[in-house]
């Protein structure tokens, strides 16, 4: 859970990063920046901020904003209602992000697995994305990602996003953020 004041602070910080990268949002989009705290109570280390431009029954477009060294934990997008699961393309817009997928393990990793959560990370094939680089993740594929030291902004283009259906390797993760009013 996260306090409303912490959500507002994270939204403002994400908006400042977007502006610095030259990404313009409408006032409504800025107000609706999602803060995915993931139920772990460690937003600076594990979580992300999102702007959803569109999400229909056919496609989705988002910005993923990651603070310095912030990690989106390992997860997959499984089949839902006869659909194959979300396929997504990540395109780095600003900063650097390390994406991990199945394949030959990279050694050493550039990312730092959050302490105490090591058992919940199982794929270690590293793909480094810098501005202009992109990578497509097939449906139902385990993956996780972490921003570099300056943070990162990644545009996501995908099939329909069904966040409630995401399966995280760490059973403590709660995809839908619970906000406490303060």
PDB file of C-alpha atoms in Angstrom:
ATOM      1  CA  UNK A   1       0.000   0.000   0.000  1.00  0.00           C
ATOM      2  CA  UNK A   2       1.068   3.553  -0.616  1.00  0.00           C
ATOM      3  CA  UNK A   3      -0.090   6.904   0.748  1.00  0.00           C
ATOM      4  CA  UNK A   4      -1.839   9.379  -1.555  1.00  0.00           C
ATOM      5  CA  UNK A   5       0.900  11.947  -0.839  1.00  0.00           C
ATOM      6  CA  UNK A   6       3.551   9.442  -1.993  1.00  0.00           C
ATOM      7  CA  UNK A   7       1.563   8.770  -5.169  1.00  0.00           C
ATOM      8  CA  UNK A   8       1.409  12.503  -5.927  1.00  0.00           C
ATOM      9  CA  UNK A   9       5.148  12.855  -5.346  1.00  0.00           C
ATOM     10  CA  UNK A  10       5.911   9.924  -7.680  1.00  0.00           C
ATOM     11  CA  UNK A  11       3.522  11.301 -10.316  1.00  0.00           C
ATOM     12  CA  UNK A  12       5.253  14.686 -10.207  1.00  0.00           C
ATOM     13  CA  UNK A  13       8.682  13.095 -10.452  1.00  0.00           C
ATOM     14  CA  UNK A  14       7.562  10.975 -13.436  1.00  0.00           C
ATOM     15  CA  UNK A  15       6.083  14.053 -15.119  1.00  0.00           C
ATOM     16  CA  UNK A  16       9.368  15.932 -14.683  1.00  0.00           C
ATOM     17  CA  UNK A  17      11.252  13.017 -16.281  1.00  0.00           C
ATOM     18  CA  UNK A  18       8.826  12.957 -19.207  1.00  0.00           C
ATOM     19  CA  UNK A  19       9.205  16.709 -19.721  1.00  0.00           C
ATOM     20  CA  UNK A  20      13.003  16.437 -19.590  1.00  0.00           C
ATOM     21  CA  UNK A  21      12.781  13.789 -22.325  1.00  0.00           C
ATOM     22  CA  UNK A  22      10.582  16.054 -24.444  1.00  0.00           C
ATOM     23  CA  UNK A  23       7.480  13.868 -24.065  1.00  0.00           C
ATOM     24  CA  UNK A  24       4.397  16.056 -23.781  1.00  0.00           C
ATOM     25  CA  UNK A  25       1.301  14.942 -21.890  1.00  0.00           C
ATOM     26  CA  UNK A  26      -2.120  16.516 -21.731  1.00  0.00           C
ATOM     27  CA  UNK A  27      -3.233  17.824 -18.340  1.00  0.00           C
ATOM     28  CA  UNK A  28      -5.545  14.824 -17.988  1.00  0.00           C
ATOM     29  CA  UNK A  29      -2.767  12.345 -18.814  1.00  0.00           C
ATOM     30  CA  UNK A  30      -0.494  14.019 -16.251  1.00  0.00           C
ATOM     31  CA  UNK A  31      -3.185  13.711 -13.571  1.00  0.00           C
ATOM     32  CA  UNK A  32      -3.688  10.038 -14.397  1.00  0.00           C
ATOM     33  CA  UNK A  33      -0.084   8.831 -14.219  1.00  0.00           C
ATOM     34  CA  UNK A  34      -0.361   5.413 -12.618  1.00  0.00           C
ATOM     35  CA  UNK A  35       2.010   4.587  -9.798  1.00  0.00           C
ATOM     36  CA  UNK A  36       2.459   0.808  -9.620  1.00  0.00           C
ATOM     37  CA  UNK A  37       3.812   0.261  -6.128  1.00  0.00           C
ATOM     38  CA  UNK A  38       3.175  -3.507  -6.449  1.00  0.00           C
ATOM     39  CA  UNK A  39       2.326  -4.037  -2.781  1.00  0.00           C
ATOM     40  CA  UNK A  40       5.935  -4.388  -1.648  1.00  0.00           C
ATOM     41  CA  UNK A  41       6.260  -0.980  -0.001  1.00  0.00           C
ATOM     42  CA  UNK A  42       9.522  -0.217  -1.806  1.00  0.00           C
ATOM     43  CA  UNK A  43       8.586   1.995  -4.752  1.00  0.00           C
ATOM     44  CA  UNK A  44      12.063   3.493  -5.178  1.00  0.00           C
ATOM     45  CA  UNK A  45      13.457   0.004  -5.656  1.00  0.00           C
ATOM     46  CA  UNK A  46      10.573  -2.059  -7.082  1.00  0.00           C
ATOM     47  CA  UNK A  47       7.692  -0.644  -9.109  1.00  0.00           C
ATOM     48  CA  UNK A  48       7.114   1.717 -12.006  1.00  0.00           C
ATOM     49  CA  UNK A  49       5.050   4.644 -13.221  1.00  0.00           C
ATOM     50  CA  UNK A  50       2.824   4.382 -16.305  1.00  0.00           C
ATOM     51  CA  UNK A  51       0.910   6.569 -18.702  1.00  0.00           C
ATOM     52  CA  UNK A  52      -1.680   4.664 -20.730  1.00  0.00           C
ATOM     53  CA  UNK A  53      -2.566   6.498 -23.913  1.00  0.00           C
ATOM     54  CA  UNK A  54      -4.954   3.857 -25.207  1.00  0.00           C
ATOM     55  CA  UNK A  55      -5.942   0.309 -24.286  1.00  0.00           C
ATOM     56  CA  UNK A  56      -8.620  -1.318 -26.430  1.00  0.00           C
ATOM     57  CA  UNK A  57      -9.585  -4.898 -27.177  1.00  0.00           C
ATOM     58  CA  UNK A  58      -7.008  -4.815 -30.007  1.00  0.00           C
ATOM     59  CA  UNK A  59      -3.989  -2.764 -28.956  1.00  0.00           C
ATOM     60  CA  UNK A  60      -2.358  -0.662 -26.249  1.00  0.00           C
ATOM     61  CA  UNK A  61       0.183   2.188 -26.045  1.00  0.00           C
ATOM     62  CA  UNK A  62       1.902   3.288 -22.832  1.00  0.00           C
ATOM     63  CA  UNK A  63       4.907   5.100 -21.441  1.00  0.00           C
ATOM     64  CA  UNK A  64       6.784   3.265 -18.680  1.00  0.00           C
ATOM     65  CA  UNK A  65       8.720   5.620 -16.424  1.00  0.00           C
ATOM     66  CA  UNK A  66      11.374   4.079 -14.198  1.00  0.00           C
ATOM     67  CA  UNK A  67      13.239   5.976 -11.504  1.00  0.00           C
ATOM     68  CA  UNK A  68      16.997   5.332 -11.165  1.00  0.00           C
ATOM     69  CA  UNK A  69      17.598   1.595 -10.676  1.00  0.00           C
ATOM     70  CA  UNK A  70      13.859   0.973 -10.214  1.00  0.00           C
ATOM     71  CA  UNK A  71      12.883  -2.577 -11.166  1.00  0.00           C
ATOM     72  CA  UNK A  72       9.708  -4.016 -12.612  1.00  0.00           C
ATOM     73  CA  UNK A  73       9.828  -7.551 -11.197  1.00  0.00           C
ATOM     74  CA  UNK A  74       9.717 -10.762 -13.170  1.00  0.00           C
ATOM     75  CA  UNK A  75       6.331 -11.541 -14.685  1.00  0.00           C
ATOM     76  CA  UNK A  76       4.524 -12.851 -17.736  1.00  0.00           C
ATOM     77  CA  UNK A  77       1.321 -12.041 -19.604  1.00  0.00           C
ATOM     78  CA  UNK A  78      -0.601 -15.343 -19.853  1.00  0.00           C
ATOM     79  CA  UNK A  79      -3.396 -16.290 -22.236  1.00  0.00           C
ATOM     80  CA  UNK A  80      -6.756 -14.776 -21.269  1.00  0.00           C
ATOM     81  CA  UNK A  81     -10.202 -15.727 -22.573  1.00  0.00           C
ATOM     82  CA  UNK A  82      -8.801 -17.602 -25.564  1.00  0.00           C
ATOM     83  CA  UNK A  83      -6.342 -14.817 -26.445  1.00  0.00           C
ATOM     84  CA  UNK A  84      -2.616 -15.707 -26.496  1.00  0.00           C
ATOM     85  CA  UNK A  85      -1.509 -13.150 -23.887  1.00  0.00           C
ATOM     86  CA  UNK A  86       0.014  -9.725 -24.365  1.00  0.00           C
ATOM     87  CA  UNK A  87       2.805  -9.292 -26.887  1.00  0.00           C
ATOM     88  CA  UNK A  88       4.707  -6.078 -26.235  1.00  0.00           C
ATOM     89  CA  UNK A  89       7.412  -4.051 -27.892  1.00  0.00           C
ATOM     90  CA  UNK A  90       9.574  -1.890 -25.645  1.00  0.00           C
ATOM     91  CA  UNK A  91      11.260   1.116 -27.276  1.00  0.00           C
ATOM     92  CA  UNK A  92      13.675   3.051 -25.079  1.00  0.00           C
ATOM     93  CA  UNK A  93      13.053   6.793 -25.340  1.00  0.00           C
ATOM     94  CA  UNK A  94      15.359   8.138 -22.650  1.00  0.00           C
ATOM     95  CA  UNK A  95      17.957   6.713 -20.272  1.00  0.00           C
ATOM     96  CA  UNK A  96      18.961   3.072 -20.248  1.00  0.00           C
ATOM     97  CA  UNK A  97      17.018  -0.048 -19.349  1.00  0.00           C
ATOM     98  CA  UNK A  98      18.130  -3.638 -18.955  1.00  0.00           C
ATOM     99  CA  UNK A  99      15.520  -6.176 -19.984  1.00  0.00           C
ATOM    100  CA  UNK A 100      15.809  -9.827 -18.971  1.00  0.00           C
ATOM    101  CA  UNK A 101      14.188 -12.695 -20.866  1.00  0.00           C
ATOM    102  CA  UNK A 102      14.753 -16.469 -21.205  1.00  0.00           C
ATOM    103  CA  UNK A 103      17.959 -17.461 -22.974  1.00  0.00           C
ATOM    104  CA  UNK A 104      21.644 -17.797 -22.226  1.00  0.00           C
ATOM    105  CA  UNK A 105      22.371 -16.092 -18.916  1.00  0.00           C
ATOM    106  CA  UNK A 106      24.435 -12.933 -18.978  1.00  0.00           C
ATOM    107  CA  UNK A 107      27.269 -12.811 -16.476  1.00  0.00           C
ATOM    108  CA  UNK A 108      27.703 -10.425 -14.835  1.00  0.00           C
ATOM    109  CA  UNK A 109      24.290  -8.747 -14.882  1.00  0.00           C
ATOM    110  CA  UNK A 110      24.218  -4.968 -15.172  1.00  0.00           C
ATOM    111  CA  UNK A 111      20.988  -4.817 -13.180  1.00  0.00           C
ATOM    112  CA  UNK A 112      20.910  -5.368  -9.435  1.00  0.00           C
ATOM    113  CA  UNK A 113      18.272  -7.807  -8.255  1.00  0.00           C
ATOM    114  CA  UNK A 114      16.462  -6.244  -5.280  1.00  0.00           C
ATOM    115  CA  UNK A 115      17.912  -7.666  -2.054  1.00  0.00           C
ATOM    116  CA  UNK A 116      15.627 -10.178  -0.419  1.00  0.00           C
ATOM    117  CA  UNK A 117      13.853 -10.958  -3.695  1.00  0.00           C
ATOM    118  CA  UNK A 118      16.570 -12.989  -5.430  1.00  0.00           C
ATOM    119  CA  UNK A 119      14.528 -16.219  -5.398  1.00  0.00           C
ATOM    120  CA  UNK A 120      11.854 -14.540  -7.529  1.00  0.00           C
ATOM    121  CA  UNK A 121      14.104 -13.775 -10.513  1.00  0.00           C
ATOM    122  CA  UNK A 122      14.751 -16.712 -12.843  1.00  0.00           C
ATOM    123  CA  UNK A 123      15.550 -15.348 -16.332  1.00  0.00           C
ATOM    124  CA  UNK A 124      18.874 -13.637 -16.922  1.00  0.00           C
ATOM    125  CA  UNK A 125      19.419 -13.128 -20.653  1.00  0.00           C
ATOM    126  CA  UNK A 126      20.222  -9.409 -20.716  1.00  0.00           C
ATOM    127  CA  UNK A 127      19.134  -7.023 -23.437  1.00  0.00           C
ATOM    128  CA  UNK A 128      20.354  -3.448 -23.018  1.00  0.00           C
ATOM    129  CA  UNK A 129      18.072  -0.810 -24.473  1.00  0.00           C
ATOM    130  CA  UNK A 130      19.328   2.722 -25.067  1.00  0.00           C
ATOM    131  CA  UNK A 131      17.372   5.535 -26.754  1.00  0.00           C
ATOM    132  CA  UNK A 132      16.072   4.286 -30.094  1.00  0.00           C
ATOM    133  CA  UNK A 133      16.582   0.588 -29.276  1.00  0.00           C
ATOM    134  CA  UNK A 134      13.594  -1.708 -29.126  1.00  0.00           C
ATOM    135  CA  UNK A 135      12.762  -5.323 -28.361  1.00  0.00           C
ATOM    136  CA  UNK A 136       9.579  -7.362 -28.755  1.00  0.00           C
ATOM    137  CA  UNK A 137       8.552  -9.757 -25.980  1.00  0.00           C
ATOM    138  CA  UNK A 138       6.358 -12.676 -27.137  1.00  0.00           C
ATOM    139  CA  UNK A 139       3.145 -13.533 -25.260  1.00  0.00           C
ATOM    140  CA  UNK A 140       3.426 -15.509 -22.002  1.00  0.00           C
ATOM    141  CA  UNK A 141       7.199 -14.913 -21.751  1.00  0.00           C
ATOM    142  CA  UNK A 142       8.866 -14.328 -18.392  1.00  0.00           C
ATOM    143  CA  UNK A 143      10.634 -10.967 -18.278  1.00  0.00           C
ATOM    144  CA  UNK A 144      11.764  -8.239 -15.921  1.00  0.00           C
ATOM    145  CA  UNK A 145      13.526  -4.936 -16.360  1.00  0.00           C
ATOM    146  CA  UNK A 146      15.475  -2.274 -14.501  1.00  0.00           C
ATOM    147  CA  UNK A 147      16.458   1.305 -15.288  1.00  0.00           C
ATOM    148  CA  UNK A 148      20.037   2.485 -15.267  1.00  0.00           C
ATOM    149  CA  UNK A 149      21.484   5.033 -12.847  1.00  0.00           C
ATOM    150  CA  UNK A 150      19.597   7.979 -14.397  1.00  0.00           C
ATOM    151  CA  UNK A 151      16.236   6.241 -14.767  1.00  0.00           C
ATOM    152  CA  UNK A 152      14.531   5.446 -18.056  1.00  0.00           C
ATOM    153  CA  UNK A 153      11.463   6.053 -20.158  1.00  0.00           C
ATOM    154  CA  UNK A 154      10.233   3.217 -22.340  1.00  0.00           C
ATOM    155  CA  UNK A 155       7.359   3.355 -24.806  1.00  0.00           C
ATOM    156  CA  UNK A 156       5.326   0.163 -24.849  1.00  0.00           C
ATOM    157  CA  UNK A 157       3.316  -0.857 -27.895  1.00  0.00           C
ATOM    158  CA  UNK A 158       1.329  -4.015 -27.306  1.00  0.00           C
ATOM    159  CA  UNK A 159      -1.730  -6.087 -27.781  1.00  0.00           C
ATOM    160  CA  UNK A 160      -4.454  -5.517 -25.170  1.00  0.00           C
ATOM    161  CA  UNK A 161      -3.141  -4.968 -21.650  1.00  0.00           C
ATOM    162  CA  UNK A 162      -4.898  -6.933 -18.906  1.00  0.00           C
ATOM    163  CA  UNK A 163      -2.885  -5.909 -15.862  1.00  0.00           C
ATOM    164  CA  UNK A 164      -5.020  -7.909 -13.421  1.00  0.00           C
ATOM    165  CA  UNK A 165      -4.054 -11.085 -15.291  1.00  0.00           C
ATOM    166  CA  UNK A 166      -0.279 -10.569 -15.123  1.00  0.00           C
ATOM    167  CA  UNK A 167       1.471 -13.426 -13.321  1.00  0.00           C
ATOM    168  CA  UNK A 168       4.416 -12.385 -11.157  1.00  0.00           C
ATOM    169  CA  UNK A 169       7.055 -14.875 -10.054  1.00  0.00           C
ATOM    170  CA  UNK A 170       7.043 -13.237  -6.599  1.00  0.00           C
ATOM    171  CA  UNK A 171       3.725 -14.168  -4.928  1.00  0.00           C
ATOM    172  CA  UNK A 172       3.916 -11.026  -2.740  1.00  0.00           C
ATOM    173  CA  UNK A 173       3.426  -8.728  -5.749  1.00  0.00           C
ATOM    174  CA  UNK A 174       0.026  -7.069  -6.146  1.00  0.00           C
ATOM    175  CA  UNK A 175      -0.303  -5.473  -9.582  1.00  0.00           C
ATOM    176  CA  UNK A 176      -3.221  -3.232  -8.646  1.00  0.00           C
ATOM    177  CA  UNK A 177      -2.008  -0.478  -6.318  1.00  0.00           C
ATOM    178  CA  UNK A 178      -3.862   0.107  -3.059  1.00  0.00           C
ATOM    179  CA  UNK A 179      -3.786   3.782  -2.056  1.00  0.00           C
ATOM    180  CA  UNK A 180      -4.248   4.978   1.522  1.00  0.00           C
ATOM    181  CA  UNK A 181      -5.680   8.481   1.879  1.00  0.00           C
ATOM    182  CA  UNK A 182      -3.677  10.764   4.181  1.00  0.00           C
TER     183      UNK A 182
END
